[in-house]
Amino acid sequence: MITSPDLTSGPATKSPPLVGVDPPRIVPRRHVGRWLTATVALLLFAMALNSVVRNESFQWNVVGRYFTTSAVLDGLLLSLWLTAAVMVLGFLFGTVLAVMRLSANPGLRTLSWGYVWIFRSTPLLVQLLFWFNIGALYPTLGLGVPFGPQLLTVKTVNLLGPTLTAVIGLTLHETAYAAEVVRGGILSVDAGQTEAAQALGLSRIRTLRRVVVPQAMRSIVPTAGNMLIGTLKGTSIVSVLAVHDLLYSVQLIYNQTYQVIPLLMVATLWYIAVTTVLGAGQFYVERYYARGNSRTLPPTPLQRLRGQLAAVRLRLSAATAADARQAIDARPTVGGDR
C-alpha cells in the first residue's frame, strides 16, 4: 500500500514512483476554427481552379500550341533583356544619385532631389511617349566646338529607335526609384559603423564600399526584388512603341488569329513562370545577406520539407512503438500471477 507523505509535520519526503501507472497523456489543443477556415479557403481555391481549367473558352489546346513558338520566345527574351539592362543601369545611376543626396554639397543634394522629384511625378507612359517623340524638339544631335562648328551631326530619328527609346525611358524612370531605395538602405545602417571605420583611418569611399553598402543590402534587397518583378511586368508598356516584347509578340499573333484569350494566357503564364523564378532567387539573396545579422538563417524550402518529413517519420515511429507496447501489455502472462 502506497501512502502519501505527512505534510503537517517534518520535512516533505519524496514519494516513491507509482508502479504500473502510466503517466498522463498530453493531448494537443484542437484548433477547430483554424481547420474550418483552412477547409473553406481550400474549397474556394479548388472551385476557382476548376472553373479555370475546365472552362473551354480558355482554349488550352491553343495555349499549348503557341506557348513555345519562336515569336513568343523571341518576345520573352527581349523582355528579359530589357529588364536586366534597365535594372543594372537604374541601380548604377540610382546609387550615384543616392550618394549625391546624402553628400554635404548642397548643389549635389538639390540636383539629386530635383531628378527624383521630376521622374517620380511623371507617369511612365508619358515619359516613353516623350522620348519617342524627342525628334520634334531636337531634330539633330551634334558634337563639336561650343558656339562653333559642328564636327558630327546625326538625325534623332535615325539614332533613337523604339528599343533604344524604351531602354532610355525605363532606365530614367527606374533610376529615380532606385535612388530612394539605395538611400533608405544606407540610412538604415547605424552611424556608429561609419564612425568606427573613420576611426580606423578608412577613406569615405572605402567606408561606403566595404562597411556601409554590405550592411545596407539587407534593406535594399527586398525592395530591389519587388522592383525587379515590377520592371519585368512594366516592360509590357513598351508595346505602345511597337517594341517586340512578350506582350507585343502575342498581340501580333492574336491580331491575325483573333484568339485573344488563349494568347493572353500564354503571356500570363510566361510572366508567372519568370516571376516565380525571380522570387526564389530573391529569397536566396536575402538569405545570403542575412548571415551577419542573425545567428540562425531562415530554412530553405528544401530544408523545411526535410524537417516536415523527419517530423512525420518521428510520429510514425512513436505510434508504432506505442502500438507494440500496448500489444505486449495486452498479452496474457504464462502461469498466472504469483
PDB file of N, CA, C and O in Angstrom, residues 8-47:
ATOM      1  N   THR A   8       1.966  17.684   7.424  1.00  0.00           N
ATOM      2  CA  THR A   8       1.726  18.546   8.595  1.00  0.00           C
ATOM      3  C   THR A   8       2.922  18.639   9.505  1.00  0.00           C
ATOM      4  O   THR A   8       3.065  19.592  10.263  1.00  0.00           O
ATOM      5  N   SER A   9       3.785  17.640   9.480  1.00  0.00           N
ATOM      6  CA  SER A   9       4.917  17.661  10.388  1.00  0.00           C
ATOM      7  C   SER A   9       6.148  17.120   9.687  1.00  0.00           C
ATOM      8  O   SER A   9       6.053  16.172   8.912  1.00  0.00           O
ATOM      9  N   GLY A  10       7.275  17.740   9.973  1.00  0.00           N
ATOM     10  CA  GLY A  10       8.536  17.257   9.443  1.00  0.00           C
ATOM     11  C   GLY A  10       8.733  17.696   8.012  1.00  0.00           C
ATOM     12  O   GLY A  10       7.822  18.203   7.344  1.00  0.00           O
ATOM     13  N   PRO A  11       9.937  17.523   7.526  1.00  0.00           N
ATOM     14  CA  PRO A  11      10.232  17.914   6.139  1.00  0.00           C
ATOM     15  C   PRO A  11       9.524  16.995   5.166  1.00  0.00           C
ATOM     16  O   PRO A  11       9.271  15.817   5.447  1.00  0.00           O
ATOM     17  N   ALA A  12       9.202  17.549   4.005  1.00  0.00           N
ATOM     18  CA  ALA A  12       8.486  16.782   2.979  1.00  0.00           C
ATOM     19  C   ALA A  12       9.420  15.740   2.400  1.00  0.00           C
ATOM     20  O   ALA A  12      10.555  16.051   2.030  1.00  0.00           O
ATOM     21  N   THR A  13       8.967  14.539   2.334  1.00  0.00           N
ATOM     22  CA  THR A  13       9.747  13.447   1.755  1.00  0.00           C
ATOM     23  C   THR A  13       9.231  13.137   0.377  1.00  0.00           C
ATOM     24  O   THR A  13       8.040  13.292   0.097  1.00  0.00           O
ATOM     25  N   LYS A  14      10.113  12.694  -0.454  1.00  0.00           N
ATOM     26  CA  LYS A  14       9.759  12.386  -1.841  1.00  0.00           C
ATOM     27  C   LYS A  14       9.005  11.067  -1.890  1.00  0.00           C
ATOM     28  O   LYS A  14       9.468  10.054  -1.351  1.00  0.00           O
ATOM     29  N   SER A  15       7.825  11.103  -2.519  1.00  0.00           N
ATOM     30  CA  SER A  15       7.007   9.896  -2.597  1.00  0.00           C
ATOM     31  C   SER A  15       7.594   8.954  -3.624  1.00  0.00           C
ATOM     32  O   SER A  15       8.143   9.392  -4.636  1.00  0.00           O
ATOM     33  N   PRO A  16       7.502   7.670  -3.372  1.00  0.00           N
ATOM     34  CA  PRO A  16       8.024   6.694  -4.347  1.00  0.00           C
ATOM     35  C   PRO A  16       7.199   6.723  -5.608  1.00  0.00           C
ATOM     36  O   PRO A  16       6.023   7.088  -5.591  1.00  0.00           O
ATOM     37  N   PRO A  17       7.808   6.389  -6.748  1.00  0.00           N
ATOM     38  CA  PRO A  17       7.061   6.410  -8.014  1.00  0.00           C
ATOM     39  C   PRO A  17       5.947   5.375  -8.019  1.00  0.00           C
ATOM     40  O   PRO A  17       6.037   4.325  -7.378  1.00  0.00           O
ATOM     41  N   LEU A  18       4.899   5.719  -8.727  1.00  0.00           N
ATOM     42  CA  LEU A  18       3.766   4.814  -8.865  1.00  0.00           C
ATOM     43  C   LEU A  18       4.138   3.702  -9.823  1.00  0.00           C
ATOM     44  O   LEU A  18       4.512   3.951 -10.968  1.00  0.00           O
ATOM     45  N   VAL A  19       4.015   2.469  -9.363  1.00  0.00           N
ATOM     46  CA  VAL A  19       4.377   1.310 -10.157  1.00  0.00           C
ATOM     47  C   VAL A  19       3.163   0.835 -10.922  1.00  0.00           C
ATOM     48  O   VAL A  19       2.082   0.670 -10.355  1.00  0.00           O
ATOM     49  N   GLY A  20       3.352   0.645 -12.244  1.00  0.00           N
ATOM     50  CA  GLY A  20       2.267   0.118 -13.066  1.00  0.00           C
ATOM     51  C   GLY A  20       1.246   1.143 -13.498  1.00  0.00           C
ATOM     52  O   GLY A  20       0.201   0.776 -14.035  1.00  0.00           O
ATOM     53  N   VAL A  21       1.494   2.438 -13.260  1.00  0.00           N
ATOM     54  CA  VAL A  21       0.564   3.507 -13.646  1.00  0.00           C
ATOM     55  C   VAL A  21       1.223   4.339 -14.731  1.00  0.00           C
ATOM     56  O   VAL A  21       2.322   4.871 -14.535  1.00  0.00           O
ATOM     57  N   ASP A  22       0.574   4.440 -15.891  1.00  0.00           N
ATOM     58  CA  ASP A  22       1.107   5.219 -17.000  1.00  0.00           C
ATOM     59  C   ASP A  22       0.983   6.708 -16.705  1.00  0.00           C
ATOM     60  O   ASP A  22       0.009   7.155 -16.087  1.00  0.00           O
ATOM     61  N   PRO A  23       1.972   7.501 -17.142  1.00  0.00           N
ATOM     62  CA  PRO A  23       1.865   8.956 -16.945  1.00  0.00           C
ATOM     63  C   PRO A  23       0.721   9.522 -17.786  1.00  0.00           C
ATOM     64  O   PRO A  23       0.313   8.933 -18.790  1.00  0.00           O
ATOM     65  N   PRO A  24       0.183  10.658 -17.380  1.00  0.00           N
ATOM     66  CA  PRO A  24      -0.939  11.234 -18.156  1.00  0.00           C
ATOM     67  C   PRO A  24      -0.495  11.617 -19.569  1.00  0.00           C
ATOM     68  O   PRO A  24       0.602  12.126 -19.786  1.00  0.00           O
ATOM     69  N   ARG A  25      -1.339  11.346 -20.521  1.00  0.00           N
ATOM     70  CA  ARG A  25      -1.033  11.649 -21.921  1.00  0.00           C
ATOM     71  C   ARG A  25      -1.407  13.087 -22.235  1.00  0.00           C
ATOM     72  O   ARG A  25      -2.518  13.530 -21.912  1.00  0.00           O
ATOM     73  N   ILE A  26      -0.481  13.805 -22.854  1.00  0.00           N
ATOM     74  CA  ILE A  26      -0.704  15.216 -23.197  1.00  0.00           C
ATOM     75  C   ILE A  26      -1.428  15.278 -24.535  1.00  0.00           C
ATOM     76  O   ILE A  26      -0.938  14.768 -25.546  1.00  0.00           O
ATOM     77  N   VAL A  27      -2.595  15.859 -24.519  1.00  0.00           N
ATOM     78  CA  VAL A  27      -3.412  15.976 -25.727  1.00  0.00           C
ATOM     79  C   VAL A  27      -3.274  17.395 -26.261  1.00  0.00           C
ATOM     80  O   VAL A  27      -3.531  18.364 -25.524  1.00  0.00           O
ATOM     81  N   PRO A  28      -2.835  17.562 -27.514  1.00  0.00           N
ATOM     82  CA  PRO A  28      -2.709  18.923 -28.062  1.00  0.00           C
ATOM     83  C   PRO A  28      -4.078  19.587 -28.214  1.00  0.00           C
ATOM     84  O   PRO A  28      -5.104  18.916 -28.397  1.00  0.00           O
ATOM     85  N   ARG A  29      -4.051  20.884 -28.136  1.00  0.00           N
ATOM     86  CA  ARG A  29      -5.288  21.646 -28.267  1.00  0.00           C
ATOM     87  C   ARG A  29      -5.807  21.573 -29.688  1.00  0.00           C
ATOM     88  O   ARG A  29      -5.054  21.694 -30.646  1.00  0.00           O
ATOM     89  N   ARG A  30      -7.084  21.369 -29.826  1.00  0.00           N
ATOM     90  CA  ARG A  30      -7.708  21.260 -31.138  1.00  0.00           C
ATOM     91  C   ARG A  30      -8.168  22.654 -31.609  1.00  0.00           C
ATOM     92  O   ARG A  30      -8.985  23.289 -30.954  1.00  0.00           O
ATOM     93  N   HIS A  31      -7.618  23.075 -32.733  1.00  0.00           N
ATOM     94  CA  HIS A  31      -7.977  24.377 -33.304  1.00  0.00           C
ATOM     95  C   HIS A  31      -9.078  24.164 -34.342  1.00  0.00           C
ATOM     96  O   HIS A  31      -8.813  24.038 -35.543  1.00  0.00           O
ATOM     97  N   VAL A  32     -10.295  24.129 -33.881  1.00  0.00           N
ATOM     98  CA  VAL A  32     -11.417  23.848 -34.781  1.00  0.00           C
ATOM     99  C   VAL A  32     -11.602  24.990 -35.781  1.00  0.00           C
ATOM    100  O   VAL A  32     -11.799  24.771 -36.980  1.00  0.00           O
ATOM    101  N   GLY A  33     -11.526  26.223 -35.297  1.00  0.00           N
ATOM    102  CA  GLY A  33     -11.724  27.355 -36.191  1.00  0.00           C
ATOM    103  C   GLY A  33     -10.647  27.448 -37.259  1.00  0.00           C
ATOM    104  O   GLY A  33     -10.925  27.787 -38.413  1.00  0.00           O
ATOM    105  N   ARG A  34      -9.396  27.111 -36.885  1.00  0.00           N
ATOM    106  CA  ARG A  34      -8.307  27.161 -37.852  1.00  0.00           C
ATOM    107  C   ARG A  34      -8.527  26.148 -38.976  1.00  0.00           C
ATOM    108  O   ARG A  34      -8.374  26.464 -40.162  1.00  0.00           O
ATOM    109  N   TRP A  35      -8.877  24.911 -38.608  1.00  0.00           N
ATOM    110  CA  TRP A  35      -9.108  23.887 -39.622  1.00  0.00           C
ATOM    111  C   TRP A  35     -10.334  24.203 -40.467  1.00  0.00           C
ATOM    112  O   TRP A  35     -10.358  23.942 -41.675  1.00  0.00           O
ATOM    113  N   LEU A  36     -11.365  24.776 -39.854  1.00  0.00           N
ATOM    114  CA  LEU A  36     -12.561  25.131 -40.615  1.00  0.00           C
ATOM    115  C   LEU A  36     -12.255  26.229 -41.633  1.00  0.00           C
ATOM    116  O   LEU A  36     -12.675  26.163 -42.795  1.00  0.00           O
ATOM    117  N   THR A  37     -11.482  27.243 -41.212  1.00  0.00           N
ATOM    118  CA  THR A  37     -11.109  28.324 -42.135  1.00  0.00           C
ATOM    119  C   THR A  37     -10.247  27.807 -43.279  1.00  0.00           C
ATOM    120  O   THR A  37     -10.436  28.179 -44.445  1.00  0.00           O
ATOM    121  N   ALA A  38      -9.279  26.932 -42.947  1.00  0.00           N
ATOM    122  CA  ALA A  38      -8.424  26.369 -43.997  1.00  0.00           C
ATOM    123  C   ALA A  38      -9.226  25.522 -44.971  1.00  0.00           C
ATOM    124  O   ALA A  38      -8.994  25.563 -46.183  1.00  0.00           O
ATOM    125  N   THR A  39     -10.195  24.787 -44.463  1.00  0.00           N
ATOM    126  CA  THR A  39     -11.024  23.954 -45.345  1.00  0.00           C
ATOM    127  C   THR A  39     -11.847  24.801 -46.296  1.00  0.00           C
ATOM    128  O   THR A  39     -11.945  24.517 -47.496  1.00  0.00           O
ATOM    129  N   VAL A  40     -12.446  25.867 -45.783  1.00  0.00           N
ATOM    130  CA  VAL A  40     -13.252  26.747 -46.631  1.00  0.00           C
ATOM    131  C   VAL A  40     -12.374  27.429 -47.679  1.00  0.00           C
ATOM    132  O   VAL A  40     -12.750  27.533 -48.856  1.00  0.00           O
ATOM    133  N   ALA A  41     -11.178  27.893 -47.270  1.00  0.00           N
ATOM    134  CA  ALA A  41     -10.278  28.559 -48.222  1.00  0.00           C
ATOM    135  C   ALA A  41      -9.824  27.595 -49.319  1.00  0.00           C
ATOM    136  O   ALA A  41      -9.807  27.945 -50.505  1.00  0.00           O
ATOM    137  N   LEU A  42      -9.464  26.366 -48.940  1.00  0.00           N
ATOM    138  CA  LEU A  42      -9.049  25.385 -49.942  1.00  0.00           C
ATOM    139  C   LEU A  42     -10.201  25.000 -50.856  1.00  0.00           C
ATOM    140  O   LEU A  42     -10.004  24.775 -52.058  1.00  0.00           O
ATOM    141  N   LEU A  43     -11.397  24.951 -50.316  1.00  0.00           N
ATOM    142  CA  LEU A  43     -12.566  24.636 -51.142  1.00  0.00           C
ATOM    143  C   LEU A  43     -12.825  25.735 -52.166  1.00  0.00           C
ATOM    144  O   LEU A  43     -13.087  25.447 -53.345  1.00  0.00           O
ATOM    145  N   LEU A  44     -12.737  26.987 -51.740  1.00  0.00           N
ATOM    146  CA  LEU A  44     -12.926  28.091 -52.677  1.00  0.00           C
ATOM    147  C   LEU A  44     -11.834  28.113 -53.743  1.00  0.00           C
ATOM    148  O   LEU A  44     -12.107  28.374 -54.927  1.00  0.00           O
ATOM    149  N   PHE A  45     -10.588  27.830 -53.338  1.00  0.00           N
ATOM    150  CA  PHE A  45      -9.497  27.778 -54.308  1.00  0.00           C
ATOM    151  C   PHE A  45      -9.709  26.651 -55.313  1.00  0.00           C
ATOM    152  O   PHE A  45      -9.464  26.820 -56.516  1.00  0.00           O
ATOM    153  N   ALA A  46     -10.159  25.497 -54.838  1.00  0.00           N
ATOM    154  CA  ALA A  46     -10.415  24.375 -55.746  1.00  0.00           C
ATOM    155  C   ALA A  46     -11.535  24.705 -56.725  1.00  0.00           C
ATOM    156  O   ALA A  46     -11.470  24.348 -57.912  1.00  0.00           O
ATOM    157  N   MET A  47     -12.569  25.404 -56.263  1.00  0.00           N
ATOM    158  CA  MET A  47     -13.662  25.801 -57.149  1.00  0.00           C
ATOM    159  C   MET A  47     -13.170  26.771 -58.217  1.00  0.00           C
ATOM    160  O   MET A  47     -13.530  26.642 -59.396  1.00  0.00           O
TER     161      MET A  47
END
